[in-house]
Amino acid sequence: MSSLIPADAVPRPVYLADNLLGEGPLWDTLENALYWVDIKRHRLYRLAGDGPRHWQFDEEITSIHRHAQGGFVVTLRHAIARLHLPEGTLEKWLTPEPDRPGNRFNDAVVDTRGHLWCGTMDDAERQASGALYRVRPDGDCRQQDRGYIITNGPVFSPQGDVLYHTDTLARCIYRFAVDDQGTLGERELFTRLPTDQGFPDGMTTDREGNLWVCQFGGWRISVFDPRGRLRQEIPMPVANITSCTFGGPELATLYITTARKGLDDDALAEQSEAGALFALDTLTHGAPAPTFASPA
């Protein structure tokens, strides 16, 4: 198979954020800006032509997506909320798990129907108390799958007919067929990472339907074709690769978040760029991130 990146392309740091747990990158086509979060430090970042900026919150902010009625929809520790920028004000909206105080939200994605899919996890990373939810703009919030210690990387195929979702500690990536109403079919194993390659974390898809998988503790991003065959491995200069998305004017640059979480002083001395935001030139393209909105 042909390479998905130029022969001389290597991941390059574009912002030395020193993120403890960088996650959730979003390329915002409205502003031509990249947003991402540092979950453990309760921060939201923005990087654009006018330079970097960040906002500090009182609790974890774990994902961000555009809201059709203005601002953004975000997931916090226990709530789904509206976020208004640049003020940084939050309006909490839904709290799907009031009976599970040890859980928190983690990763999320908006599908082509304008629905938000978001996962919860056990913040202590011990109990399989996490679940996957589908949230509609009218406030309808329904559990779609459960039994995860750490949910991660929900992402859709370009046509919106397949959902990929990760059970991180089990090293499994699952595949679900999605019908025209946005209903999931049965959970199927898409691929399982070898034990010496870290854990599957955040993911994205390109316009060909390839799945780009970030590997926490794995020093790499692996790309799988829609049939689950490994197409390419991309080495990274740091161990903890957390998530990625396509951005830039042509949606051909892969932006990659990383983490310092779990690294001791010796590891940090070896990985001086751990926690940075990286960029990688590719020979493919992503698709614009959908907006959280009711279908027209």
Coordinates of C-alpha atoms in Angstrom, one line a residue:
M1 CA 0.0 0.0 0.0
S2 CA 1.2 3.5 -0.7
S3 CA 2.3 5.7 2.2
L4 CA -0.1 8.1 3.7
I5 CA 2.6 10.7 4.6
P6 CA 5.5 12.2 2.5
A7 CA 8.8 10.3 2.7
D8 CA 10.5 13.1 4.6
A9 CA 7.6 14.0 6.9
V10 CA 8.1 13.6 10.7
P11 CA 5.9 14.7 13.6
R12 CA 7.0 18.2 14.7
P13 CA 6.1 20.1 17.9
V14 CA 4.1 23.2 17.1
Y15 CA 3.3 24.2 20.7
L16 CA 5.2 23.0 23.8
A17 CA 2.2 23.0 26.1
D18 CA 3.7 20.6 28.7
N19 CA 0.2 19.0 28.9
L20 CA -0.3 16.6 31.7
L21 CA -3.1 14.9 29.7
G22 CA -3.5 16.7 26.4
E23 CA -6.7 15.4 24.6
G24 CA -9.6 16.1 22.4
P25 CA -8.2 18.1 19.5
L26 CA -10.8 19.9 17.4
W27 CA -10.0 21.8 14.1
D28 CA -12.6 24.7 14.0
T29 CA -13.1 25.7 10.4
L30 CA -15.0 28.8 11.5
E31 CA -11.9 30.3 13.1
N32 CA -9.2 28.3 11.4
A33 CA -8.0 27.4 14.8
L34 CA -7.2 24.3 16.8
Y35 CA -8.8 23.7 20.2
W36 CA -7.7 21.0 22.6
V37 CA -7.8 20.3 26.4
D38 CA -5.5 19.3 29.2
I39 CA -7.9 17.3 31.2
K40 CA -5.9 16.9 34.4
R41 CA -5.0 20.6 34.6
H42 CA -8.6 21.8 33.8
R43 CA -7.5 23.8 30.7
L44 CA -8.8 24.5 27.3
Y45 CA -6.3 25.7 24.6
R46 CA -6.6 27.5 21.3
L47 CA -3.9 27.8 18.7
A48 CA -4.4 30.0 15.6
G49 CA -2.6 32.6 13.5
D50 CA -2.8 35.2 16.3
G51 CA -0.9 32.8 18.7
P52 CA -1.8 30.5 21.5
R53 CA -4.4 31.1 24.3
H54 CA -5.8 29.1 27.2
W55 CA -8.7 29.2 29.6
Q56 CA -8.6 27.7 33.2
F57 CA -11.6 26.0 34.7
D58 CA -12.6 24.8 38.2
E59 CA -13.0 21.2 37.0
E60 CA -12.0 18.9 34.2
I61 CA -13.0 19.9 30.7
T62 CA -12.6 16.8 28.5
S63 CA -13.9 17.6 25.0
I64 CA -15.1 20.5 22.9
H65 CA -17.3 20.8 19.7
R66 CA -19.1 23.6 17.9
H67 CA -22.7 24.3 18.9
A68 CA -25.1 25.4 16.1
Q69 CA -26.7 28.0 18.4
G70 CA -23.4 29.6 19.2
G71 CA -20.4 28.8 21.2
F72 CA -19.5 25.2 22.0
V73 CA -20.8 22.1 23.6
V74 CA -18.3 20.6 26.0
T75 CA -18.0 17.7 28.4
L76 CA -16.9 18.4 32.0
R77 CA -16.2 16.0 34.8
H78 CA -19.9 15.1 35.4
A79 CA -21.8 17.3 33.0
I80 CA -22.5 18.3 29.4
A81 CA -22.4 22.1 29.1
R82 CA -22.5 25.1 26.8
L83 CA -19.3 27.1 26.6
H84 CA -19.1 30.7 25.5
L85 CA -15.8 32.1 24.4
P86 CA -13.8 34.3 24.8
E87 CA -15.5 34.9 28.1
G88 CA -15.0 31.3 29.2
T89 CA -18.5 31.0 30.8
L90 CA -20.2 27.6 31.2
E91 CA -23.9 26.7 31.3
K92 CA -24.3 23.2 32.7
W93 CA -27.0 21.3 30.8
L94 CA -27.1 17.5 31.4
T95 CA -25.7 15.2 34.1
P96 CA -26.3 11.7 32.9
E97 CA -24.7 9.8 35.8
P98 CA -25.6 11.4 39.1
D99 CA -25.3 8.0 40.8
R100 CA -21.7 7.5 39.8
P101 CA -19.5 10.2 41.4
G102 CA -16.3 8.3 40.7
N103 CA -16.9 8.5 37.0
R104 CA -16.0 11.4 34.7
F105 CA -16.5 12.1 31.0
N106 CA -13.6 11.5 28.7
D107 CA -13.7 11.6 24.9
A108 CA -16.5 12.7 22.5
V109 CA -17.4 13.2 18.9
V110 CA -20.3 14.7 16.9
D111 CA -21.8 12.6 14.1
T112 CA -23.0 13.7 10.7
R113 CA -26.6 13.9 12.1
G114 CA -25.5 16.5 14.7
H115 CA -25.6 14.2 17.7
L116 CA -22.9 14.1 20.4
W117 CA -21.5 10.8 21.4
C118 CA -19.6 10.9 24.7
G119 CA -18.1 8.3 27.0
T120 CA -17.6 8.1 30.7
M121 CA -14.9 6.3 32.6
D122 CA -13.9 5.4 36.1
D123 CA -11.5 8.2 37.1
A124 CA -9.6 5.7 39.3
E125 CA -9.2 3.4 36.3
R126 CA -10.3 0.3 38.2
Q127 CA -14.0 -0.4 37.7
A128 CA -15.9 -1.1 34.5
S129 CA -18.4 1.6 35.3
G130 CA -18.0 3.7 32.1
A131 CA -20.6 3.9 29.3
L132 CA -21.2 5.5 25.9
Y133 CA -24.0 8.0 25.5
R134 CA -25.8 9.6 22.5
V135 CA -27.0 13.1 23.1
R136 CA -29.4 14.9 20.8
P137 CA -29.8 18.7 20.8
D138 CA -33.3 18.4 22.3
G139 CA -31.7 17.0 25.4
D140 CA -32.5 13.3 24.7
C141 CA -29.6 11.5 26.3
R142 CA -29.5 7.7 26.0
Q143 CA -26.9 5.1 27.0
Q144 CA -25.7 3.1 24.0
D145 CA -23.1 0.8 25.4
R146 CA -21.5 0.1 28.8
G147 CA -18.9 -2.0 30.6
Y148 CA -15.8 0.1 30.1
I149 CA -13.1 1.1 32.5
I150 CA -11.8 3.8 30.1
T151 CA -13.9 4.8 27.1
N152 CA -12.0 6.5 24.3
G153 CA -11.8 7.8 20.8
P154 CA -15.4 7.5 19.5
V155 CA -15.1 8.4 15.8
F156 CA -17.2 7.8 12.7
S157 CA -16.5 6.6 9.2
P158 CA -16.7 9.3 6.6
Q159 CA -20.2 8.2 5.6
G160 CA -21.4 8.0 9.2
D161 CA -22.4 4.4 8.9
V162 CA -19.7 3.0 11.2
L163 CA -18.8 4.0 14.8
Y164 CA -15.4 3.0 16.2
H165 CA -15.0 3.0 20.0
T166 CA -12.2 2.0 22.2
D167 CA -11.9 -0.1 25.4
T168 CA -8.5 1.3 26.3
L169 CA -7.3 -1.0 29.1
A170 CA -8.5 -4.1 27.2
R171 CA -6.5 -2.8 24.2
C172 CA -9.6 -3.3 22.0
I173 CA -11.1 -1.1 19.3
Y174 CA -14.8 -2.0 18.5
R175 CA -16.8 -1.4 15.4
F176 CA -20.6 -0.7 15.4
A177 CA -22.8 -0.5 12.3
V178 CA -25.0 2.7 12.4
D179 CA -28.4 2.9 10.7
D180 CA -30.1 5.9 9.1
Q181 CA -31.6 6.9 12.5
G182 CA -28.3 6.8 14.3
T183 CA -29.0 3.5 16.0
L184 CA -26.0 1.2 16.8
G185 CA -25.8 -2.4 15.7
E186 CA -24.0 -5.1 17.6
R187 CA -20.5 -4.5 19.0
E188 CA -17.8 -6.2 16.9
L189 CA -14.1 -6.4 17.6
F190 CA -12.3 -4.3 14.9
T191 CA -8.7 -4.9 16.2
R192 CA -6.7 -5.5 19.4
L193 CA -3.3 -3.9 20.0
P194 CA -0.4 -6.1 21.0
T195 CA 0.6 -5.8 24.6
D196 CA 4.0 -4.3 23.7
Q197 CA 2.4 -1.4 21.8
G198 CA 0.7 0.5 24.6
F199 CA -3.0 1.2 24.7
P200 CA -5.4 2.6 22.0
D201 CA -6.5 6.1 22.9
G202 CA -8.0 8.8 20.7
M203 CA -8.6 8.2 17.0
T204 CA -9.7 9.9 13.8
T205 CA -10.6 8.8 10.3
D206 CA -9.5 10.2 6.9
R207 CA -11.7 10.6 3.8
E208 CA -10.7 7.1 2.6
G209 CA -12.0 5.6 5.8
N210 CA -8.7 4.7 7.3
L211 CA -8.6 4.8 11.1
W212 CA -5.7 6.7 12.7
V213 CA -5.1 5.3 16.3
C214 CA -3.0 7.1 18.9
Q215 CA -1.2 4.7 21.3
F216 CA -0.7 5.7 24.9
G217 CA 2.6 4.3 26.0
G218 CA 3.2 3.0 22.5
W219 CA 5.4 5.7 20.9
R220 CA 3.4 5.6 17.7
I221 CA 0.2 6.2 15.7
S222 CA -1.1 3.2 13.8
V223 CA -3.3 3.5 10.7
F224 CA -5.8 0.7 9.9
D225 CA -7.8 0.3 6.7
P226 CA -11.6 -0.1 7.0
R227 CA -11.2 -3.9 7.1
G228 CA -8.9 -3.7 10.2
R229 CA -5.6 -4.4 8.3
L230 CA -2.6 -2.4 9.5
R231 CA -1.7 0.0 6.8
Q232 CA 1.1 2.2 8.4
E233 CA 2.9 2.9 11.6
I234 CA 4.1 6.4 12.4
P235 CA 6.8 6.7 15.0
M236 CA 6.5 9.5 17.6
P237 CA 9.3 11.1 19.6
V238 CA 7.3 10.7 22.9
A239 CA 5.6 7.7 24.5
N240 CA 2.1 8.9 25.4
I241 CA 0.1 9.7 22.3
T242 CA -3.5 10.6 23.2
S243 CA -5.5 11.9 20.3
C244 CA -5.4 13.4 16.8
T245 CA -7.5 15.2 14.2
F246 CA -7.0 16.6 10.7
G247 CA -6.8 20.4 10.3
G248 CA -5.2 23.2 8.4
P249 CA -6.5 24.9 5.2
E250 CA -6.8 21.6 3.3
L251 CA -7.5 19.4 6.3
A252 CA -4.3 17.5 5.4
T253 CA -2.3 18.2 8.6
L254 CA -2.6 15.7 11.4
Y255 CA -2.6 17.5 14.8
I256 CA -1.6 15.2 17.7
T257 CA -2.0 15.7 21.4
T258 CA 0.3 14.0 23.9
A259 CA 0.7 13.6 27.7
R260 CA 3.2 13.8 30.5
K261 CA 0.9 11.7 32.8
G262 CA 2.7 8.6 34.2
L263 CA 6.2 9.7 33.2
D264 CA 8.8 9.9 36.0
D265 CA 11.8 12.3 36.0
D266 CA 14.0 10.0 34.0
A267 CA 11.4 9.5 31.3
L268 CA 10.7 13.3 31.2
A269 CA 14.4 13.9 30.8
E270 CA 14.4 11.5 27.8
Q271 CA 11.2 13.0 26.4
S272 CA 11.6 16.7 26.6
E273 CA 8.7 17.3 24.2
A274 CA 6.2 15.1 26.2
G275 CA 2.9 16.9 26.5
A276 CA 3.5 19.0 23.4
L277 CA 1.1 19.5 20.5
F278 CA 2.5 18.0 17.3
A279 CA 1.7 18.3 13.6
L280 CA 2.3 15.9 10.8
D281 CA 2.0 16.6 7.0
T282 CA 0.0 13.9 5.3
L283 CA -1.0 12.8 1.8
T284 CA -4.6 12.4 2.7
H285 CA -7.4 14.6 4.1
G286 CA -9.9 14.6 6.9
A287 CA -13.4 16.0 6.9
P288 CA -14.8 19.1 8.6
A289 CA -15.9 18.4 12.2
P290 CA -19.8 18.3 12.3
T291 CA -21.6 20.8 14.5
F292 CA -23.9 19.8 17.3
A293 CA -27.3 20.6 15.8
S294 CA -30.6 19.1 14.9
P295 CA -30.8 17.9 11.3
A296 CA -32.1 20.4 8.8

